[in-house]
């Protein structure tokens, strides 16, 4: 069974009421019974310490937080950076099965807000075991992630940015981006609407970074019809280690970019779908990427495709590489995968979902996600199996972000 954000709401006994609470309480009772003997292990020599570290690295974060108070040696093991990396590898990677905890975010135009929902999905049947509406530490923010259990949050209206690790119950307010990049553009302001972002881990410097791409608005022009698309977009980089922003530079030209509906971060690279031609959601012709390690920008051209798509192309991840999903009608979807510098048509999906749907992205390694009418649809590329994740929604809206939650021990406040 999948883990859930709800298990961290009440870490010291008792959790919230409801179906999800009952499911999680049964799981935690099983964990306590299974691990009752582990707490009696005493660290006496290196062999036992290595064995203990191996055992602990396969346990969920909530259990490890309880084990931290057993003794000083256990606390030292669990807080050790080497153990934290080992836990990400052993526990998080080995739990990438069919089931999981899906975090979905919907834009609700009727009430003018973003709502976050949690779906606890069964490992074998893909059925929704429980559903909850959750509140993030900062209300009405866009989510990006998770990367090693950490989410990036952006509050559009207040121009505020945050990091959030639900498993550790840690929330960090990031400094504001206040610098004006170039003297030649000193008469301009950043446009609060034109902002795109990415978040990931720099494997070279071992640092977590946020990438923000901002557009400009010329303050000397007052007409709402004045366009600012001639000005290149600027990139700003936040380093968690330094807790500061710095101006990287401007892109070589203007791009109209699209926000990703799923977390697209592969091998140190963040990706965005874009257009160099016009402000059109149906005329994308490039993908831009930014490498967090080398801090290099790259432009990738899209494969040749029929522009008569009914929905904008969707960026996703499949088999550890970026992929593009095109929807031509309610029954035909084409998927391309980028491997070793070339686009390869991975598959054509001709299937009737019985409802109007649009592609959202990926889940796990070989599962595609679609939004239907009041439902989420999962399509398994290996078995061609279709599963409908039906759950109640207070207000119907458009899914703007979906991710599979993975917990981690990485602290954002140390």
PDB file of N, CA and C in Angstrom, residues 133-186:
ATOM      1  N   UNK A 133      -8.925  16.174   0.582  1.00  0.00           N
ATOM      2  CA  UNK A 133      -8.490  17.502   0.173  1.00  0.00           C
ATOM      3  C   UNK A 133      -7.511  17.995   1.228  1.00  0.00           C
ATOM      4  N   UNK A 134      -6.312  18.377   0.808  1.00  0.00           N
ATOM      5  CA  UNK A 134      -5.291  18.774   1.768  1.00  0.00           C
ATOM      6  C   UNK A 134      -4.947  20.248   1.587  1.00  0.00           C
ATOM      7  N   UNK A 135      -4.437  20.828   2.650  1.00  0.00           N
ATOM      8  CA  UNK A 135      -3.998  22.222   2.616  1.00  0.00           C
ATOM      9  C   UNK A 135      -2.491  22.253   2.741  1.00  0.00           C
ATOM     10  N   UNK A 136      -1.838  22.869   1.797  1.00  0.00           N
ATOM     11  CA  UNK A 136      -0.394  23.038   1.869  1.00  0.00           C
ATOM     12  C   UNK A 136      -0.079  24.141   2.881  1.00  0.00           C
ATOM     13  N   UNK A 137       1.159  24.206   3.370  1.00  0.00           N
ATOM     14  CA  UNK A 137       1.492  25.245   4.366  1.00  0.00           C
ATOM     15  C   UNK A 137       1.188  26.653   3.894  1.00  0.00           C
ATOM     16  N   UNK A 138       1.379  26.910   2.612  1.00  0.00           N
ATOM     17  CA  UNK A 138       1.007  28.195   2.030  1.00  0.00           C
ATOM     18  C   UNK A 138      -0.140  27.952   1.073  1.00  0.00           C
ATOM     19  N   UNK A 139      -1.274  28.545   1.364  1.00  0.00           N
ATOM     20  CA  UNK A 139      -2.495  28.292   0.608  1.00  0.00           C
ATOM     21  C   UNK A 139      -2.428  28.910  -0.788  1.00  0.00           C
ATOM     22  N   UNK A 140      -3.057  28.238  -1.740  1.00  0.00           N
ATOM     23  CA  UNK A 140      -3.235  28.755  -3.101  1.00  0.00           C
ATOM     24  C   UNK A 140      -1.897  28.971  -3.809  1.00  0.00           C
ATOM     25  N   UNK A 141      -1.040  27.961  -3.768  1.00  0.00           N
ATOM     26  CA  UNK A 141       0.249  28.029  -4.448  1.00  0.00           C
ATOM     27  C   UNK A 141       0.367  26.900  -5.461  1.00  0.00           C
ATOM     28  N   UNK A 142       1.155  27.149  -6.515  1.00  0.00           N
ATOM     29  CA  UNK A 142       1.448  26.117  -7.494  1.00  0.00           C
ATOM     30  C   UNK A 142       2.557  25.211  -6.951  1.00  0.00           C
ATOM     31  N   UNK A 143       2.445  23.914  -7.250  1.00  0.00           N
ATOM     32  CA  UNK A 143       3.412  22.934  -6.780  1.00  0.00           C
ATOM     33  C   UNK A 143       4.318  22.477  -7.920  1.00  0.00           C
ATOM     34  N   UNK A 144       5.563  22.169  -7.588  1.00  0.00           N
ATOM     35  CA  UNK A 144       6.510  21.593  -8.542  1.00  0.00           C
ATOM     36  C   UNK A 144       7.340  20.561  -7.792  1.00  0.00           C
ATOM     37  N   UNK A 145       7.351  19.325  -8.277  1.00  0.00           N
ATOM     38  CA  UNK A 145       8.094  18.253  -7.623  1.00  0.00           C
ATOM     39  C   UNK A 145       7.250  16.995  -7.553  1.00  0.00           C
ATOM     40  N   UNK A 146       7.565  16.111  -6.589  1.00  0.00           N
ATOM     41  CA  UNK A 146       8.618  16.284  -5.589  1.00  0.00           C
ATOM     42  C   UNK A 146       9.977  15.789  -6.081  1.00  0.00           C
ATOM     43  N   UNK A 147      11.032  16.398  -5.563  1.00  0.00           N
ATOM     44  CA  UNK A 147      12.397  15.945  -5.796  1.00  0.00           C
ATOM     45  C   UNK A 147      12.962  15.502  -4.454  1.00  0.00           C
ATOM     46  N   UNK A 148      13.176  14.206  -4.302  1.00  0.00           N
ATOM     47  CA  UNK A 148      13.669  13.631  -3.045  1.00  0.00           C
ATOM     48  C   UNK A 148      12.780  14.024  -1.874  1.00  0.00           C
ATOM     49  N   UNK A 149      11.483  14.079  -2.132  1.00  0.00           N
ATOM     50  CA  UNK A 149      10.520  14.390  -1.082  1.00  0.00           C
ATOM     51  C   UNK A 149      10.237  15.861  -0.884  1.00  0.00           C
ATOM     52  N   UNK A 150      10.878  16.740  -1.662  1.00  0.00           N
ATOM     53  CA  UNK A 150      10.739  18.186  -1.491  1.00  0.00           C
ATOM     54  C   UNK A 150       9.903  18.771  -2.629  1.00  0.00           C
ATOM     55  N   UNK A 151       8.956  19.642  -2.271  1.00  0.00           N
ATOM     56  CA  UNK A 151       8.166  20.394  -3.244  1.00  0.00           C
ATOM     57  C   UNK A 151       8.626  21.850  -3.278  1.00  0.00           C
ATOM     58  N   UNK A 152       8.580  22.423  -4.487  1.00  0.00           N
ATOM     59  CA  UNK A 152       8.728  23.871  -4.647  1.00  0.00           C
ATOM     60  C   UNK A 152       7.332  24.451  -4.806  1.00  0.00           C
ATOM     61  N   UNK A 153       7.069  25.576  -4.131  1.00  0.00           N
ATOM     62  CA  UNK A 153       5.769  26.235  -4.201  1.00  0.00           C
ATOM     63  C   UNK A 153       5.937  27.685  -4.640  1.00  0.00           C
ATOM     64  N   UNK A 154       5.027  28.117  -5.509  1.00  0.00           N
ATOM     65  CA  UNK A 154       5.029  29.509  -5.970  1.00  0.00           C
ATOM     66  C   UNK A 154       3.644  30.092  -5.776  1.00  0.00           C
ATOM     67  N   UNK A 155       3.579  31.211  -5.061  1.00  0.00           N
ATOM     68  CA  UNK A 155       2.332  31.940  -4.867  1.00  0.00           C
ATOM     69  C   UNK A 155       2.280  33.072  -5.873  1.00  0.00           C
ATOM     70  N   UNK A 156       1.484  32.893  -6.901  1.00  0.00           N
ATOM     71  CA  UNK A 156       1.458  33.822  -8.024  1.00  0.00           C
ATOM     72  C   UNK A 156       1.025  35.223  -7.613  1.00  0.00           C
ATOM     73  N   UNK A 157      -0.048  35.313  -6.851  1.00  0.00           N
ATOM     74  CA  UNK A 157      -0.596  36.623  -6.511  1.00  0.00           C
ATOM     75  C   UNK A 157       0.319  37.441  -5.626  1.00  0.00           C
ATOM     76  N   UNK A 158       1.047  36.790  -4.716  1.00  0.00           N
ATOM     77  CA  UNK A 158       1.902  37.510  -3.774  1.00  0.00           C
ATOM     78  C   UNK A 158       3.372  37.460  -4.157  1.00  0.00           C
ATOM     79  N   UNK A 159       3.701  36.784  -5.265  1.00  0.00           N
ATOM     80  CA  UNK A 159       5.076  36.683  -5.746  1.00  0.00           C
ATOM     81  C   UNK A 159       5.999  36.151  -4.647  1.00  0.00           C
ATOM     82  N   UNK A 160       5.565  35.057  -4.008  1.00  0.00           N
ATOM     83  CA  UNK A 160       6.346  34.426  -2.955  1.00  0.00           C
ATOM     84  C   UNK A 160       6.682  32.992  -3.344  1.00  0.00           C
ATOM     85  N   UNK A 161       7.813  32.505  -2.833  1.00  0.00           N
ATOM     86  CA  UNK A 161       8.301  31.174  -3.198  1.00  0.00           C
ATOM     87  C   UNK A 161       8.742  30.427  -1.952  1.00  0.00           C
ATOM     88  N   UNK A 162       8.536  29.081  -1.980  1.00  0.00           N
ATOM     89  CA  UNK A 162       8.777  28.285  -0.786  1.00  0.00           C
ATOM     90  C   UNK A 162       9.296  26.904  -1.168  1.00  0.00           C
ATOM     91  N   UNK A 163       9.908  26.236  -0.194  1.00  0.00           N
ATOM     92  CA  UNK A 163      10.216  24.816  -0.274  1.00  0.00           C
ATOM     93  C   UNK A 163       9.471  24.114   0.852  1.00  0.00           C
ATOM     94  N   UNK A 164       9.058  22.864   0.592  1.00  0.00           N
ATOM     95  CA  UNK A 164       8.222  22.144   1.558  1.00  0.00           C
ATOM     96  C   UNK A 164       8.577  20.666   1.527  1.00  0.00           C
ATOM     97  N   UNK A 165       8.965  20.130   2.683  1.00  0.00           N
ATOM     98  CA  UNK A 165       9.149  18.684   2.836  1.00  0.00           C
ATOM     99  C   UNK A 165       8.081  18.174   3.792  1.00  0.00           C
ATOM    100  N   UNK A 166       6.992  17.589   3.277  1.00  0.00           N
ATOM    101  CA  UNK A 166       5.885  17.156   4.142  1.00  0.00           C
ATOM    102  C   UNK A 166       6.297  16.099   5.157  1.00  0.00           C
ATOM    103  N   UNK A 167       7.179  15.175   4.765  1.00  0.00           N
ATOM    104  CA  UNK A 167       7.548  14.079   5.659  1.00  0.00           C
ATOM    105  C   UNK A 167       8.266  14.583   6.906  1.00  0.00           C
ATOM    106  N   UNK A 168       9.092  15.611   6.757  1.00  0.00           N
ATOM    107  CA  UNK A 168       9.816  16.174   7.893  1.00  0.00           C
ATOM    108  C   UNK A 168       9.069  17.345   8.527  1.00  0.00           C
ATOM    109  N   UNK A 169       7.912  17.689   7.940  1.00  0.00           N
ATOM    110  CA  UNK A 169       7.128  18.830   8.415  1.00  0.00           C
ATOM    111  C   UNK A 169       7.966  20.106   8.410  1.00  0.00           C
ATOM    112  N   UNK A 170       8.717  20.313   7.319  1.00  0.00           N
ATOM    113  CA  UNK A 170       9.573  21.481   7.174  1.00  0.00           C
ATOM    114  C   UNK A 170       9.065  22.370   6.040  1.00  0.00           C
ATOM    115  N   UNK A 171       9.078  23.663   6.296  1.00  0.00           N
ATOM    116  CA  UNK A 171       8.599  24.658   5.331  1.00  0.00           C
ATOM    117  C   UNK A 171       9.567  25.832   5.355  1.00  0.00           C
ATOM    118  N   UNK A 172      10.059  26.212   4.185  1.00  0.00           N
ATOM    119  CA  UNK A 172      11.077  27.263   4.095  1.00  0.00           C
ATOM    120  C   UNK A 172      10.623  28.366   3.157  1.00  0.00           C
ATOM    121  N   UNK A 173      10.640  29.589   3.643  1.00  0.00           N
ATOM    122  CA  UNK A 173      10.326  30.760   2.812  1.00  0.00           C
ATOM    123  C   UNK A 173      11.606  31.190   2.103  1.00  0.00           C
ATOM    124  N   UNK A 174      11.541  31.270   0.769  1.00  0.00           N
ATOM    125  CA  UNK A 174      12.728  31.657   0.004  1.00  0.00           C
ATOM    126  C   UNK A 174      12.843  33.182  -0.076  1.00  0.00           C
ATOM    127  N   UNK A 175      14.071  33.692  -0.200  1.00  0.00           N
ATOM    128  CA  UNK A 175      14.238  35.150  -0.368  1.00  0.00           C
ATOM    129  C   UNK A 175      13.524  35.622  -1.641  1.00  0.00           C
ATOM    130  N   UNK A 176      13.173  36.864  -1.649  1.00  0.00           N
ATOM    131  CA  UNK A 176      12.533  37.438  -2.835  1.00  0.00           C
ATOM    132  C   UNK A 176      13.557  37.694  -3.937  1.00  0.00           C
ATOM    133  N   UNK A 177      13.099  37.612  -5.183  1.00  0.00           N
ATOM    134  CA  UNK A 177      13.932  37.981  -6.325  1.00  0.00           C
ATOM    135  C   UNK A 177      13.749  39.475  -6.540  1.00  0.00           C
ATOM    136  N   UNK A 178      14.765  40.246  -6.213  1.00  0.00           N
ATOM    137  CA  UNK A 178      14.610  41.702  -6.249  1.00  0.00           C
ATOM    138  C   UNK A 178      15.554  42.391  -7.218  1.00  0.00           C
ATOM    139  N   UNK A 179      16.561  41.665  -7.738  1.00  0.00           N
ATOM    140  CA  UNK A 179      17.547  42.339  -8.581  1.00  0.00           C
ATOM    141  C   UNK A 179      17.005  42.566  -9.994  1.00  0.00           C
ATOM    142  N   UNK A 180      17.411  43.687 -10.607  1.00  0.00           N
ATOM    143  CA  UNK A 180      17.101  43.968 -12.009  1.00  0.00           C
ATOM    144  C   UNK A 180      18.307  43.527 -12.820  1.00  0.00           C
ATOM    145  N   UNK A 181      18.157  42.631 -13.776  1.00  0.00           N
ATOM    146  CA  UNK A 181      19.305  41.978 -14.388  1.00  0.00           C
ATOM    147  C   UNK A 181      20.259  42.874 -15.169  1.00  0.00           C
ATOM    148  N   UNK A 182      19.749  43.796 -15.951  1.00  0.00           N
ATOM    149  CA  UNK A 182      20.636  44.593 -16.813  1.00  0.00           C
ATOM    150  C   UNK A 182      20.293  46.068 -16.703  1.00  0.00           C
ATOM    151  N   UNK A 183      21.305  46.907 -16.791  1.00  0.00           N
ATOM    152  CA  UNK A 183      21.080  48.349 -16.736  1.00  0.00           C
ATOM    153  C   UNK A 183      20.253  48.840 -17.905  1.00  0.00           C
ATOM    154  N   UNK A 184      20.389  48.148 -19.045  1.00  0.00           N
ATOM    155  CA  UNK A 184      19.662  48.584 -20.235  1.00  0.00           C
ATOM    156  C   UNK A 184      18.161  48.406 -20.085  1.00  0.00           C
ATOM    157  N   UNK A 185      17.745  47.573 -19.130  1.00  0.00           N
ATOM    158  CA  UNK A 185      16.320  47.338 -18.925  1.00  0.00           C
ATOM    159  C   UNK A 185      15.862  47.905 -17.580  1.00  0.00           C
ATOM    160  N   UNK A 186      16.568  48.915 -17.088  1.00  0.00           N
ATOM    161  CA  UNK A 186      16.267  49.445 -15.763  1.00  0.00           C
ATOM    162  C   UNK A 186      14.907  50.136 -15.722  1.00  0.00           C
TER     163      UNK A 186
END
